[in-house]
Coordinates of C-alpha atoms (C1' of nucleotides) in Angstrom, one line a residue:
Chain S
M9 CA 0.0 0.0 0.0
V10 CA 2.6 2.4 1.1
D11 CA 5.2 1.2 -1.3
D12 CA 3.0 1.1 -4.3
A13 CA 1.8 4.6 -4.3
E14 CA 5.2 5.9 -3.4
K15 CA 6.9 4.1 -6.3
K16 CA 4.4 5.6 -8.6
L17 CA 5.1 9.0 -7.3
L18 CA 8.8 8.6 -7.8
A19 CA 8.4 7.2 -11.2
D20 CA 6.1 10.0 -12.1
A21 CA 8.4 12.7 -10.8
G22 CA 11.3 11.1 -12.6
H23 CA 9.5 11.0 -15.8
R24 CA 8.6 14.6 -15.5
I25 CA 12.2 15.5 -14.9
R26 CA 13.3 13.6 -17.8
E27 CA 10.8 15.2 -20.1
T28 CA 11.8 18.7 -19.0
R29 CA 15.4 17.9 -19.3
A30 CA 15.0 16.4 -22.8
A31 CA 12.8 19.4 -23.8
Q32 CA 15.8 21.6 -23.2
G33 CA 18.2 19.3 -25.0
L34 CA 20.3 18.7 -21.9
S35 CA 22.3 15.5 -21.3
L36 CA 22.6 13.9 -17.8
E37 CA 26.1 15.2 -17.6
Q38 CA 25.1 18.7 -18.4
L39 CA 22.3 18.7 -15.8
A40 CA 24.8 17.1 -13.4
R41 CA 27.1 20.1 -13.8
L42 CA 24.2 22.6 -13.4
T43 CA 22.8 20.9 -10.3
G44 CA 25.9 19.6 -8.6
I45 CA 24.2 16.2 -8.6
S46 CA 26.1 13.4 -10.2
A47 CA 24.8 11.9 -13.4
P48 CA 24.4 8.5 -11.9
A49 CA 22.3 10.0 -9.1
L50 CA 20.2 11.8 -11.7
S51 CA 19.7 8.7 -13.6
L52 CA 18.4 6.9 -10.5
I53 CA 16.0 9.7 -9.8
E54 CA 14.7 9.9 -13.3
T55 CA 14.1 6.2 -13.4
G56 CA 12.2 6.3 -10.1
K57 CA 14.8 4.2 -8.3
R58 CA 15.7 6.8 -5.8
D59 CA 13.8 8.9 -3.3
P60 CA 15.3 12.3 -3.6
R61 CA 15.5 14.9 -0.8
L62 CA 13.6 18.1 -1.0
T63 CA 16.7 20.2 -1.6
T64 CA 17.8 17.8 -4.3
L65 CA 14.5 18.2 -6.1
K66 CA 14.8 21.9 -5.7
R67 CA 18.3 22.0 -7.3
I68 CA 17.0 20.1 -10.3
A69 CA 14.0 22.3 -10.6
D70 CA 16.2 25.4 -10.5
A71 CA 18.5 24.1 -13.1
L72 CA 15.6 23.3 -15.4
R73 CA 14.0 26.7 -14.7
V74 CA 10.7 25.3 -13.4
A75 CA 8.9 25.4 -10.1
P76 CA 9.7 22.4 -7.9
A77 CA 5.9 21.8 -7.7
T78 CA 5.9 21.3 -11.4
L79 CA 8.0 18.2 -11.0
I80 CA 5.9 16.5 -8.5
A81 CA 2.4 17.7 -9.4
D82 CA 0.6 14.5 -8.8
G83 CA -1.8 15.1 -11.7
P84 CA -4.8 12.9 -10.7
G85 CA -3.9 12.3 -7.1
T86 CA -4.3 15.9 -6.3
V87 CA -7.4 15.3 -4.3
E88 CA -7.9 19.0 -3.8
P89 CA -9.9 20.0 -0.8
S90 CA -13.0 20.3 -3.0
A91 CA -14.7 17.4 -1.4
S92 CA -13.2 18.0 2.0
S93 CA -16.5 16.6 3.2
S94 CA -16.7 14.7 6.4
A95 CA -16.4 11.5 4.3
G96 CA -12.7 12.0 3.9
G97 CA -10.4 9.1 3.4
Y98 CA -9.5 8.7 7.1
D99 CA -10.5 10.7 10.1
L100 CA -8.1 9.4 12.6
G101 CA -11.2 8.0 14.3
E102 CA -9.9 5.5 16.7
Y103 CA -6.6 7.1 17.1
Q104 CA -7.5 10.5 18.5
Chain L
M12 CA 24.6 30.1 -2.1
V13 CA 23.6 26.5 -2.0
D14 CA 23.1 26.3 1.7
D15 CA 21.3 29.6 2.2
A16 CA 18.6 29.1 -0.4
E17 CA 18.1 25.5 0.7
K18 CA 17.7 26.3 4.4
K19 CA 15.1 28.9 3.4
L20 CA 13.3 26.3 1.4
L21 CA 13.2 23.8 4.2
A22 CA 12.2 26.4 6.7
D23 CA 9.5 27.5 4.4
A24 CA 8.1 24.1 3.7
G25 CA 8.2 23.3 7.4
H26 CA 6.3 26.4 8.2
R27 CA 3.7 25.5 5.7
I28 CA 3.3 22.0 7.1
R29 CA 2.9 23.4 10.6
E30 CA 0.3 25.9 9.5
T31 CA -1.7 23.2 7.7
R32 CA -1.4 20.8 10.6
A33 CA -2.4 23.5 13.1
A34 CA -5.3 24.5 10.9
Q35 CA -6.7 21.0 11.3
G36 CA -6.1 20.9 15.0
L37 CA -3.7 18.0 14.8
S38 CA -0.9 17.4 17.2
L39 CA 2.5 16.1 16.2
E40 CA 1.6 12.7 17.6
Q41 CA -1.6 12.5 15.7
L42 CA 0.1 13.4 12.5
A43 CA 2.8 10.9 13.3
R44 CA 0.2 8.2 13.5
L45 CA -1.4 9.3 10.2
T46 CA 1.9 9.4 8.4
G47 CA 3.9 6.7 10.0
I48 CA 6.6 9.3 10.5
S49 CA 7.8 9.7 14.1
A50 CA 6.9 12.9 16.0
P51 CA 10.5 13.9 16.5
A52 CA 11.1 13.5 12.8
L53 CA 8.1 15.7 12.1
S54 CA 9.3 18.3 14.5
L55 CA 12.7 18.5 12.8
I56 CA 11.0 18.8 9.4
E57 CA 8.6 21.5 10.6
T58 CA 11.4 23.5 12.1
G59 CA 13.4 23.2 8.9
K60 CA 16.2 21.2 10.5
R61 CA 15.7 18.2 8.3
D62 CA 15.8 17.7 4.5
P63 CA 12.9 15.3 3.9
R64 CA 12.6 12.8 1.1
L65 CA 10.0 13.1 -1.6
T66 CA 8.0 10.2 -0.3
T67 CA 8.2 11.6 3.2
L68 CA 6.8 14.9 2.0
K69 CA 4.1 13.0 0.1
R70 CA 3.0 11.1 3.2
I71 CA 2.6 14.3 5.1
A72 CA 0.7 15.9 2.3
D73 CA -1.6 12.9 2.1
A74 CA -2.3 13.0 5.8
L75 CA -3.1 16.7 5.6
R76 CA -5.2 16.2 2.5
V77 CA -3.3 18.7 0.4
A78 CA -1.3 18.4 -2.7
P79 CA 2.5 17.9 -2.1
A80 CA 3.1 20.9 -4.3
T81 CA 1.1 23.0 -1.8
L82 CA 3.8 22.4 0.8
I83 CA 6.7 23.4 -1.2
A84 CA 5.2 26.1 -3.5
D85 CA 8.1 28.4 -3.4
G86 CA 6.0 31.5 -3.6
P87 CA 8.3 33.9 -5.4
G88 CA 10.6 31.4 -7.0
T89 CA 7.9 30.1 -9.2
V90 CA 9.4 31.6 -12.3
E91 CA 6.8 30.0 -14.5
P92 CA 8.0 29.4 -18.0
S93 CA 6.2 32.5 -19.1
A94 CA 9.4 34.3 -20.0
S95 CA 11.3 31.3 -21.1
S96 CA 13.1 33.7 -23.3
S97 CA 16.6 33.0 -24.5
A98 CA 17.9 35.4 -22.0
G99 CA 17.6 32.9 -19.2
G100 CA 19.6 33.1 -16.1
Y101 CA 22.4 30.8 -17.1
D102 CA 22.8 28.9 -20.4
L103 CA 25.5 26.5 -19.4
G104 CA 27.8 28.5 -21.7
E105 CA 31.3 27.4 -20.9
Y106 CA 30.1 24.0 -19.8
Q107 CA 28.5 22.6 -22.8
Chain K
dG29 C1' 33.4 -4.1 -37.1
dC30 C1' 34.8 0.1 -34.6
dT31 C1' 34.0 4.5 -32.2
dA32 C1' 31.7 8.1 -29.8
dT33 C1' 27.8 9.6 -27.0
dC34 C1' 24.4 8.9 -23.7
dT35 C1' 22.5 6.2 -20.2
dT36 C1' 22.3 2.6 -16.8
dT37 C1' 24.2 -0.3 -13.2
dA38 C1' 27.5 -1.5 -9.6
dT39 C1' 30.7 -0.7 -5.8
dC40 C1' 32.6 2.1 -2.2
dG41 C1' 32.8 5.5 1.5
dA42 C1' 30.7 9.6 3.7
dA43 C1' 26.9 12.0 5.2
dA44 C1' 22.3 12.3 6.4
dA45 C1' 17.3 10.7 7.1
dA46 C1' 14.3 8.3 9.9
dG47 C1' 12.4 5.3 13.9
dG48 C1' 12.9 4.6 18.7
dT49 C1' 13.5 6.1 23.1
dA50 C1' 14.4 9.2 26.6
dA51 C1' 15.2 13.5 28.5
dG52 C1' 14.2 18.6 28.7
dC53 C1' 11.1 22.5 28.2
dT54 C1' 7.0 25.2 28.0
dG55 C1' 2.3 26.5 29.1
dG56 C1' -2.2 25.6 31.2
dC57 C1' -5.0 23.8 34.8
dG58 C1' -6.5 21.8 39.0
Chain R
dC13 C1' 3.0 23.5 43.9
dG14 C1' 2.4 19.2 41.0
dC15 C1' 0.6 17.3 36.8
dC16 C1' -0.2 16.8 32.0
dA17 C1' -0.2 17.7 27.0
dG18 C1' 2.6 19.4 23.4
dC19 C1' 6.9 20.3 21.3
dT20 C1' 12.0 20.2 21.2
dT21 C1' 16.5 18.1 21.6
dA22 C1' 19.8 14.4 22.1
dC23 C1' 21.5 9.8 21.5
dC24 C1' 21.6 5.4 19.0
dT25 C1' 20.9 2.1 15.2
dT26 C1' 19.4 1.1 10.6
dT27 C1' 18.5 2.4 6.1
dT28 C1' 19.3 5.4 2.3
dT29 C1' 20.9 9.2 -0.3
dC30 C1' 24.7 11.0 -2.7
dG31 C1' 29.4 11.7 -5.0
dA32 C1' 33.0 9.4 -7.4
dT33 C1' 34.5 6.1 -10.2
dA34 C1' 34.3 2.3 -13.2
dA35 C1' 32.1 -0.8 -16.0
dA36 C1' 28.4 -2.3 -18.8
dG37 C1' 24.2 -1.5 -22.1
dA38 C1' 22.3 1.0 -26.0
dT39 C1' 22.3 3.9 -30.2
dA40 C1' 23.9 6.2 -34.0
dG41 C1' 27.4 7.2 -37.5
dC42 C1' 31.8 6.3 -39.7

DNA sequence: GCTATCTTTATCGAAAAAGGTAAGCTGGCG
DNA sequence: CGCCAGCTTACCTTTTTCGATAAAGATAGC
């Protein structure tokens, strides 16, 4: 449960990074120099095999000239507090 | 340069998390149970002393019922590819 | 086939995240 | 005052990121 959704998130973010990088005609090595993150590390992130830190994500976003949020915008998942109804996913219930 | 902007990013995200959590009347322990992240770890993140991983951020966002992007939306930094002009900040130049 | 470029994978060492626990620290309340 | 709830900080252990490097795919062109 936990792992599944998270892997999708990482694969998604990685895919978005790769798309943005490719759109700018940058190679992994070029992005590595811009970000200070090694090319192998970038490869792992882009292929969803690594769980990057927030600052790592930010450095990539900066190098690509996009907002960090752009890279992780979980398209569909964005539940958006539209239906913040009382029937939310979980309400702590027993835990409170 | 690196450290300064990054600390601000972490402090900012942490502040946003704390605001959101407080707005929902949740304690650190309650959020800890919802996210599976320990309360001490959450405290460090909220005070900007820790650089969370992407999945960690996602779990917090999920528990708070907000989009992950909401928590890191770097207000001003959001350059938005409006002026993606050729006169960008840096063009790799010597590095390519 | 060979070569160059890009990417992926593997290994190693250092640094850091994260859980757990425990110890402080603050404020409110009886 | 003592007590409690909430948050912070410190220590420890395990896991993971990350850089560096090297090696191994994968294409494309000579």
